[in-house]
Structures are given as structure tokens and as C-alpha cells.
PDB file of C-alpha atoms in Angstrom:
ATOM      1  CA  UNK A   1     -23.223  15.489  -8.641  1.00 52.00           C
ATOM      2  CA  UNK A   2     -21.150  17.151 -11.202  1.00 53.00           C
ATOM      3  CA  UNK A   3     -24.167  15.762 -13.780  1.00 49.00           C
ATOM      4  CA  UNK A   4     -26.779  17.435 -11.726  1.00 51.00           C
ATOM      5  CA  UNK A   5     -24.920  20.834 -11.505  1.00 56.00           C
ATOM      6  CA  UNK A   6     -24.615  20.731 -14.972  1.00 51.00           C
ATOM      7  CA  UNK A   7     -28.661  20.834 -15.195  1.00 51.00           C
ATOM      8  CA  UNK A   8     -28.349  24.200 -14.193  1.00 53.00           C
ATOM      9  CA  UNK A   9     -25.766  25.591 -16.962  1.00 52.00           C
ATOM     10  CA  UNK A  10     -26.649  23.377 -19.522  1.00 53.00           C
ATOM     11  CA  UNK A  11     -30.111  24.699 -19.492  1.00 59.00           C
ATOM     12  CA  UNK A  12     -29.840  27.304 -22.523  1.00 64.00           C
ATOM     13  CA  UNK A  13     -26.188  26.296 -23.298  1.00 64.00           C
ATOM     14  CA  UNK A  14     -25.768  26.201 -27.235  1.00 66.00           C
ATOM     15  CA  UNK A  15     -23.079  23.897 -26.646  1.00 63.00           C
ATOM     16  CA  UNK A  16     -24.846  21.691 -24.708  1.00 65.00           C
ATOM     17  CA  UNK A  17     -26.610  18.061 -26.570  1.00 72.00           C
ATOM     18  CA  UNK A  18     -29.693  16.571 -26.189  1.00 75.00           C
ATOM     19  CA  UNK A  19     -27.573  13.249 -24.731  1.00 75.00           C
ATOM     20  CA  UNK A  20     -25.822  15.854 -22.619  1.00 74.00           C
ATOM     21  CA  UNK A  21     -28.882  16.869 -21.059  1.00 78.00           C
ATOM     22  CA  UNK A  22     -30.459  13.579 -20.689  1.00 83.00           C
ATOM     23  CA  UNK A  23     -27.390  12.239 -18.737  1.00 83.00           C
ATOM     24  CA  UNK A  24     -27.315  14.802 -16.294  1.00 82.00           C
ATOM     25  CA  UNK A  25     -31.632  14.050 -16.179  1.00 86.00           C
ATOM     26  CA  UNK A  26     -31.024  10.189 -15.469  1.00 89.00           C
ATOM     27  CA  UNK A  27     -28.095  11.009 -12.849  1.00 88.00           C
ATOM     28  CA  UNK A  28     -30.642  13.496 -11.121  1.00 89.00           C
ATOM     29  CA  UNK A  29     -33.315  10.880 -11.190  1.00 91.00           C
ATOM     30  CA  UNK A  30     -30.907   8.245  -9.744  1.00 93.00           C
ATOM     31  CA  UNK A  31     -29.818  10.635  -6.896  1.00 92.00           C
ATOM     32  CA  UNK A  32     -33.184  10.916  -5.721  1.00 93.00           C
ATOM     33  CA  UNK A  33     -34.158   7.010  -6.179  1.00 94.00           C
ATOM     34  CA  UNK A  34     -31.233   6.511  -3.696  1.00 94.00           C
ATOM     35  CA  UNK A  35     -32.101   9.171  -1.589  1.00 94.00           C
ATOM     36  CA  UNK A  36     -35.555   8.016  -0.949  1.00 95.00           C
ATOM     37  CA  UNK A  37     -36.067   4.580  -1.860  1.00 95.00           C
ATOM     38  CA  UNK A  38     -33.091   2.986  -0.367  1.00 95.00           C
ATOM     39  CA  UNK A  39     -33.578   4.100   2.663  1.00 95.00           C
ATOM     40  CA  UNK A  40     -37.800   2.585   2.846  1.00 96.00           C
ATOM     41  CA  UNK A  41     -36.458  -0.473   1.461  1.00 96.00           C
ATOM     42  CA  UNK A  42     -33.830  -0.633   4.277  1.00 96.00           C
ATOM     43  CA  UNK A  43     -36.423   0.080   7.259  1.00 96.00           C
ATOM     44  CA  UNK A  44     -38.896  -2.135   5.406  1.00 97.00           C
ATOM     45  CA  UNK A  45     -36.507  -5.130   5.367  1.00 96.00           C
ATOM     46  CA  UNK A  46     -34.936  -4.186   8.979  1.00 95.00           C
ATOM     47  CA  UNK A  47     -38.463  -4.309  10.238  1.00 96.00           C
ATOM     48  CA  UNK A  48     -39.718  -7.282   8.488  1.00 96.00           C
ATOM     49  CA  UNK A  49     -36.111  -9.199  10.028  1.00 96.00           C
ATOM     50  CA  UNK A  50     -36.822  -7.948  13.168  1.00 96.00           C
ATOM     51  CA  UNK A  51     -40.501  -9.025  13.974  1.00 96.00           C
ATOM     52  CA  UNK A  52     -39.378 -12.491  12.190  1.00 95.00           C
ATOM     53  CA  UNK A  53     -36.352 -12.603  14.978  1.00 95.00           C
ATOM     54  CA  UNK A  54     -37.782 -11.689  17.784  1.00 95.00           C
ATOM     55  CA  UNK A  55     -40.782 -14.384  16.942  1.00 95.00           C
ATOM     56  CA  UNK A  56     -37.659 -16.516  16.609  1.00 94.00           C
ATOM     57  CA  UNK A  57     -36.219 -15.534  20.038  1.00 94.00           C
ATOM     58  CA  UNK A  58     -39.668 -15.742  21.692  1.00 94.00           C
ATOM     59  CA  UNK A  59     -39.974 -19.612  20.433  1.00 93.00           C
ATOM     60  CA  UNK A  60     -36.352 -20.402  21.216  1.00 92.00           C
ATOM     61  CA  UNK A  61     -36.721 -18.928  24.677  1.00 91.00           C
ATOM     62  CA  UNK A  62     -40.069 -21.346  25.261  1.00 91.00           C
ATOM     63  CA  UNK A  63     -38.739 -24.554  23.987  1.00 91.00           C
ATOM     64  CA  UNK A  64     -34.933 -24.352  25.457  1.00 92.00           C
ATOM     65  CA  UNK A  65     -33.982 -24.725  29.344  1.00 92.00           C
ATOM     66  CA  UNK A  66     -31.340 -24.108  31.378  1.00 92.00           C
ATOM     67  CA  UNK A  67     -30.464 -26.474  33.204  1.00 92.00           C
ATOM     68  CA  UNK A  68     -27.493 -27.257  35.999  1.00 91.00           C
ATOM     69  CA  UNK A  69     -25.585 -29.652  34.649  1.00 92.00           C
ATOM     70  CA  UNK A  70     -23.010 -31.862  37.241  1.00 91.00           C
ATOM     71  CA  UNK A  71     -19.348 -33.133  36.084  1.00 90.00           C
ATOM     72  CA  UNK A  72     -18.992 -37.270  36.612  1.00 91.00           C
ATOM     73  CA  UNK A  73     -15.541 -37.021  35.398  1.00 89.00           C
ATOM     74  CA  UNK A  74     -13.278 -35.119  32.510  1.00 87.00           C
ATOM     75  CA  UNK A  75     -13.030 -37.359  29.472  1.00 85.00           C
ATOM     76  CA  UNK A  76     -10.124 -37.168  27.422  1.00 77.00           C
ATOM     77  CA  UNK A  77      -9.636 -34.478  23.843  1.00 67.00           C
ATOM     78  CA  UNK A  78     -11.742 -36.493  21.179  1.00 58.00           C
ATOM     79  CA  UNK A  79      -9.421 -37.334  18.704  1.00 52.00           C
ATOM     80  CA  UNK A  80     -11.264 -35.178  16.089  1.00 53.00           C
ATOM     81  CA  UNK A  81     -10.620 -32.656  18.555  1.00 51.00           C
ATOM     82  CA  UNK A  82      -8.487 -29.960  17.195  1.00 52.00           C
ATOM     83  CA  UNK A  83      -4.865 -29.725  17.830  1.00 49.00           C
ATOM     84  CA  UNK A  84      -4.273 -27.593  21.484  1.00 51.00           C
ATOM     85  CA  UNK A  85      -1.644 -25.618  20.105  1.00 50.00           C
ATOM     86  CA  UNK A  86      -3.686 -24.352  16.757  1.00 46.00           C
ATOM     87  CA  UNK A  87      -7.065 -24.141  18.581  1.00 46.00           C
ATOM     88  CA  UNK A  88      -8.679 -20.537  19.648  1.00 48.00           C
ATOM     89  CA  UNK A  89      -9.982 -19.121  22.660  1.00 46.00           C
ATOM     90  CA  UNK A  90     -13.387 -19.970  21.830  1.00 46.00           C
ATOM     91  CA  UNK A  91     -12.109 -23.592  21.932  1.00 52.00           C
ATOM     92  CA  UNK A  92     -11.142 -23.849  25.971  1.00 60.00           C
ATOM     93  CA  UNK A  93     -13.449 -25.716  27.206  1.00 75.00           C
ATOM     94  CA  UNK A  94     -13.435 -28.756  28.695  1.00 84.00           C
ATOM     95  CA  UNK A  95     -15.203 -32.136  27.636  1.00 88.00           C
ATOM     96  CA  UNK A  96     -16.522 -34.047  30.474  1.00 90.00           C
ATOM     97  CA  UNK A  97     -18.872 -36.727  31.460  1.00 90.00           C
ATOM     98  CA  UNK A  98     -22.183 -35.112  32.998  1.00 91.00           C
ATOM     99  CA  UNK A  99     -25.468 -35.949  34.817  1.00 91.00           C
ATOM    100  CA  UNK A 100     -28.637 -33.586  34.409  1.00 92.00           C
ATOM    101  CA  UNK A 101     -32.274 -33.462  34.988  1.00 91.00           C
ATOM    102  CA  UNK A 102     -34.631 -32.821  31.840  1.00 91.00           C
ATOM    103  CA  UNK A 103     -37.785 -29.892  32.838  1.00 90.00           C
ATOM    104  CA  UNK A 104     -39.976 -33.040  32.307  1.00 89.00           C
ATOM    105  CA  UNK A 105     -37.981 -34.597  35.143  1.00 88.00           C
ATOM    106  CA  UNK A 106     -36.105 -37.588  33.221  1.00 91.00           C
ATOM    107  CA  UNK A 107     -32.337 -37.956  33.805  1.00 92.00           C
ATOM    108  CA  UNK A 108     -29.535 -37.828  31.425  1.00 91.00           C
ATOM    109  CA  UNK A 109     -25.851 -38.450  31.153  1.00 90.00           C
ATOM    110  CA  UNK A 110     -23.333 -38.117  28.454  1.00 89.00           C
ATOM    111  CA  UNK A 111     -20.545 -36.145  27.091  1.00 90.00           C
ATOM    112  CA  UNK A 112     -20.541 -32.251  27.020  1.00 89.00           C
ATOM    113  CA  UNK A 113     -18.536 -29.646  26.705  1.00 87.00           C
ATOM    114  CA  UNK A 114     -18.110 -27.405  30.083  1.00 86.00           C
ATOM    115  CA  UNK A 115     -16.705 -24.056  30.388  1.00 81.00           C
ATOM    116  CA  UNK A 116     -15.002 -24.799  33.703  1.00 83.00           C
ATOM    117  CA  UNK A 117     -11.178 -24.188  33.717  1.00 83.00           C
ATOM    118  CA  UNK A 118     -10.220 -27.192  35.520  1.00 84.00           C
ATOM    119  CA  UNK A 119     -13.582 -29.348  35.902  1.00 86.00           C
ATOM    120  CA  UNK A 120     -13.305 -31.780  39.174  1.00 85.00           C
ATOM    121  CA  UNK A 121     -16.190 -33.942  39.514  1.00 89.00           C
ATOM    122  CA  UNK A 122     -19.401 -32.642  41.598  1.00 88.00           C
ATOM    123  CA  UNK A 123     -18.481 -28.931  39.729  1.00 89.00           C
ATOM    124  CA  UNK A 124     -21.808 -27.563  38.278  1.00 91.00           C
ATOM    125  CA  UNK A 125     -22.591 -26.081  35.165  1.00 91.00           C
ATOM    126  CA  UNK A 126     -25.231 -24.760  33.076  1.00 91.00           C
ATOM    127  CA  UNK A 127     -26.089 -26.192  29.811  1.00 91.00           C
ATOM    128  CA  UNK A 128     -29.485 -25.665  27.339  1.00 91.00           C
ATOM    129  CA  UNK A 129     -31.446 -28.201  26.662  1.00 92.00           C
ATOM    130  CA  UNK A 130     -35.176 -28.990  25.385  1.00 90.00           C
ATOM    131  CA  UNK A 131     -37.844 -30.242  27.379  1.00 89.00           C
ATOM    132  CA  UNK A 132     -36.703 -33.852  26.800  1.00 90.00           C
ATOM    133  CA  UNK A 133     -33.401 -33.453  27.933  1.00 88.00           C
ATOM    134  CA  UNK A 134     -31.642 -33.401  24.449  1.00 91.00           C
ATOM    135  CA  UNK A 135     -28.908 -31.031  24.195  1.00 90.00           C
ATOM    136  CA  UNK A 136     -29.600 -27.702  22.442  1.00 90.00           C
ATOM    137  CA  UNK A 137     -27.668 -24.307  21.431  1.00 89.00           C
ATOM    138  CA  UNK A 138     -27.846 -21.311  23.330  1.00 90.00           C
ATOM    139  CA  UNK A 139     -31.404 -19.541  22.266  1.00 91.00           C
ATOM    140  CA  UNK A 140     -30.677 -16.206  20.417  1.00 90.00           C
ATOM    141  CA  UNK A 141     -30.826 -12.897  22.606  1.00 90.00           C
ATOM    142  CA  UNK A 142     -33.422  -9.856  21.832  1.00 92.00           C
ATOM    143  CA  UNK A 143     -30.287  -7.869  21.781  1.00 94.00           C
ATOM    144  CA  UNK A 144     -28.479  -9.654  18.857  1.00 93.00           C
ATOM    145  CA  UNK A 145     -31.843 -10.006  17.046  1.00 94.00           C
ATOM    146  CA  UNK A 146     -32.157  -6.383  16.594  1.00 94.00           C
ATOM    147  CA  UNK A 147     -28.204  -6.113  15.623  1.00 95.00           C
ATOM    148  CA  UNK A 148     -29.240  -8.927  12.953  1.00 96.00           C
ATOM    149  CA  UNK A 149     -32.148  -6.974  11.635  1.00 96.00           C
ATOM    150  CA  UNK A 150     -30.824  -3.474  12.129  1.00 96.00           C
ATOM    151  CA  UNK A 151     -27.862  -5.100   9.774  1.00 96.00           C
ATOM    152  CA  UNK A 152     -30.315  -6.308   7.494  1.00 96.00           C
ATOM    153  CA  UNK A 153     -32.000  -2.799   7.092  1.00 96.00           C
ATOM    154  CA  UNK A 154     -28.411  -1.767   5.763  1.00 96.00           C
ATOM    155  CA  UNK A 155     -27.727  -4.397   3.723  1.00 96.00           C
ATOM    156  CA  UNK A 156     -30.818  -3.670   2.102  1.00 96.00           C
ATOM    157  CA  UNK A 157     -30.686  -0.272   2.030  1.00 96.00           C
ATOM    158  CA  UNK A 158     -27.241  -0.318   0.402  1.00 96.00           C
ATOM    159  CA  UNK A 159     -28.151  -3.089  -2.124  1.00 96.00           C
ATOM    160  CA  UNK A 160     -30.925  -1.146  -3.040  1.00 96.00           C
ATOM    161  CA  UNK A 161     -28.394   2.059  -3.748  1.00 95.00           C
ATOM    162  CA  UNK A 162     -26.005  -0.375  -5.766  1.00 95.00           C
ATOM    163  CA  UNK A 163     -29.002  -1.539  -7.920  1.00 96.00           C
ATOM    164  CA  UNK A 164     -30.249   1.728  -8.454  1.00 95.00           C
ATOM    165  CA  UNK A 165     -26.629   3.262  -9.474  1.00 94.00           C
ATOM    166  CA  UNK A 166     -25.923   0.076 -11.515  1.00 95.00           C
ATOM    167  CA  UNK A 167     -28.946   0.830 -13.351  1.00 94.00           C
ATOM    168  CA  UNK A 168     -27.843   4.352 -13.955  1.00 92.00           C
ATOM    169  CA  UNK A 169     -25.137   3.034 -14.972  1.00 93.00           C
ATOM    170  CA  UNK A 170     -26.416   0.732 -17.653  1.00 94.00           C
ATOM    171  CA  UNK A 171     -28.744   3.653 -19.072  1.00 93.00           C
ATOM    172  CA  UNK A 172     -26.008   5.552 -19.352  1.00 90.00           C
ATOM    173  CA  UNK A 173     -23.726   3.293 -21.586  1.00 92.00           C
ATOM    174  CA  UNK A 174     -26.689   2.286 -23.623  1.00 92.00           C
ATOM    175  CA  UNK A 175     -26.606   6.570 -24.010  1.00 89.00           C
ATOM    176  CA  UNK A 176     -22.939   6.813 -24.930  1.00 87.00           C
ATOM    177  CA  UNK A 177     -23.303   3.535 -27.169  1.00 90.00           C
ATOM    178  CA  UNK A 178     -25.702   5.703 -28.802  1.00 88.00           C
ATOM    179  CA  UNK A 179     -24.086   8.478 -29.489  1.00 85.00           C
ATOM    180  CA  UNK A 180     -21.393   7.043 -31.293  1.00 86.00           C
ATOM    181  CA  UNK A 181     -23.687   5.075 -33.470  1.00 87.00           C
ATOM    182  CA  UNK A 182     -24.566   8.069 -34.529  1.00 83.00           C
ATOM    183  CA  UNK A 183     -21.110   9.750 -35.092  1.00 81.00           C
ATOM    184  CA  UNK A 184     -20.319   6.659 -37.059  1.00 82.00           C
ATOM    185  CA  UNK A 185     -23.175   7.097 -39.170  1.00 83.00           C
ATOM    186  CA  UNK A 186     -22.417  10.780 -39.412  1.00 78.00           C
ATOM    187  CA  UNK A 187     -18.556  10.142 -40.671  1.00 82.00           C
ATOM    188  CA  UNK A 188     -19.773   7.378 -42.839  1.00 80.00           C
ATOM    189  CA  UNK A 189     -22.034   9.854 -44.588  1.00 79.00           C
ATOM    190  CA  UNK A 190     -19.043  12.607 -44.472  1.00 74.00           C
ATOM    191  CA  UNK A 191     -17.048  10.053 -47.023  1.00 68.00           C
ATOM    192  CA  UNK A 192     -13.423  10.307 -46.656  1.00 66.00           C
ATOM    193  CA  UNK A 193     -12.876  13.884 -48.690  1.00 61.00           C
ATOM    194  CA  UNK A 194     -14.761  15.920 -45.786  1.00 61.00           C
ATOM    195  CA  UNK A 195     -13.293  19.555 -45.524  1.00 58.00           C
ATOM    196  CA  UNK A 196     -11.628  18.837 -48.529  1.00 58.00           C
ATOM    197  CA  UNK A 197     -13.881  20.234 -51.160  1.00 56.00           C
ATOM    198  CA  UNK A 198     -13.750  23.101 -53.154  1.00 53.00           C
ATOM    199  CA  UNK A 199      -9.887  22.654 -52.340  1.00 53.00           C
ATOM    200  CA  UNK A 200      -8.789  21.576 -55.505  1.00 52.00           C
ATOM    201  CA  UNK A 201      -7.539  18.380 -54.777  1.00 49.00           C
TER     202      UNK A 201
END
């Protein structure tokens, strides 16, 4: 911003160099790139995340099931199991033996993990499975989609903004690099006696 301002008093400055001037030029342009291209990148991307996750909900919703599961009897911690008194929250649940009924009507039975506190057999539970009966993850929500996508849109959008000041970045050190080329050059042609002559010495 401080580059920008300078536009203004730098305009018939005496004082003020061409590389000056051409800084504060490429700073303005990347103010405005970031201004209005990050954000269109950000709804573009949001939008193209969200229509390809909510297709994804939409198929996930047709091809899983609920279905009501029924406890035959707990089963004991897998040994692979982590160890009760380092496991999370997330990890209270119990595996048990269970019966359920595919949508194509085929029975199954076989280990699963039930969120019931103290499972007894004959407790019911829900579970997700495909049409066959195999055992599938929870299908993603509309809700979380658009939390994914609306993330997405920022991500982007802020990407975008780090490119766009990295560039600016880049142009300018390529600038500065410049510049003292060019006061090398200028104190090479100088010689080592500059102010001195007509001294005497």
C-alpha cells in the first residue's frame, strides 16, 4: 500500500527513479489482480467442488442403505485393536457379532463395529451397507459437501493471492537485481579516484 501511495507523490517528484516508479506500478497492478481475480478463481473452484460433491452425495445416497443391524454376541478387542487406555472417543465402540438383511433380501453375518454402550444380544443397530449386503461407510451429507467446496473456494482463492504476490515478488527482485547492475556498472566506470579530481592528489 505504501507503493501505491507513493504513485501519487512520486508523480512529478525529481527525486523519484524510473525503477521507483515502476515498483510502485507492479505493486498497484498486483493489488488489483488479488482484488479481482482471486476472488473468481475462488467461486469458480468452490462451484466446480460443489456440483462435483453433491453428484458425489447424490450417488452415495443411491447405492448405500441403512440397514438395522441385530447383535449375536460381543466379540472380544481384536488384538490389532488399539490399546483402551491410549484410544479416543471416536474409538468407543463396541465390536460384535451381527445378523442383517441386504435391500436385495440376502442375509449376512459377521463382525462389526456397534455404537451401543454395552451391546447385549437382540440390541439393534444401524449400519450402511450396499445393495449386496457388503459393508460400506457412511455416505457424505449435502451439508459437509458444501463446507468441502465452500473450503475449496478459499483455498483457491487464497492460493491464487499467494501466486499473484509471489509473482510480485519475483518482478520485483529481478527490479532491484537490476538496479544494482547498473550501480555497479556506474562505479566501475567512476574508477577509484571519483570526487578526487582536480584535487591535487
Amino acid at each position: 500500500m505504501r507503493a501505491i501511495s507513493g504513485l501519487w507523490r512520486w508523480r512529478r517528484n525529481p527525486l523519484c527513479r524510473p525503477t521507483d516508479l515502476a515498483e510502485a506500478w507492479v505493486a498497484l497492478a498486483a493489488l488489483l489482480l488479488i482484488l479481482l481475480v482471486a476472488p473468481v478463481a475462488g467461486a469458480l473452484v468452490g462451484e466446480t467442488a460443489q456440483d462435483a460433491l453433491q453428484r458425489s452425495v447424490r450417488a452415495q445416497h443411491e447405492a448405500r442403505h441403512p440397514v438395522t443391524a441385530t447383535v449375536v454376541r460381543k466379540l472380544d478387542r481384536s488384538p490389532l485393536d488399539a490399546d483402551p487406555e491410549t484410544s479416543s472417543g471416536r474409538d468407543l465402540r463396541n465390536r460384535v457379532l451381527a445378523d442383517w438383511t441386504a435391500p436385495d433380501g440376502t442375509s449376512h453375518q459377521g463382525p462389526v463395529l456397534a455404537s451401543l454402550k454395552d451391546p447385549r444380544q437382540g440390541d439393534r443397530f444401524r449400519i450402511w451397507t450396499d445393495r449386496h449386503g457388503r459393508m460400506v461407510a457412511r455416505p457424505l451429507d449435502s451439508a459437509t459437501a458444501s463446507t468441502h467446496a465452500v473450503l475449496a473456494g478459499f483455498g483457491a482463492a487464497l492460493g491464487t493471492g499467494g501466486l499473484i504476490e509471489g509473482g510480485r515478488r519475483l518482478v520485483v527482485w529481478r527490479m532491484v537485481r537490476r538496479r544494482h547492475a547498473r550501480w555497479d556498472q556506474a562505479w566501475d566506470k567512476a574508477g577509484p579516484d571519483w570526487g578526487r579530481t582536480g584535487t591535487g592528489s
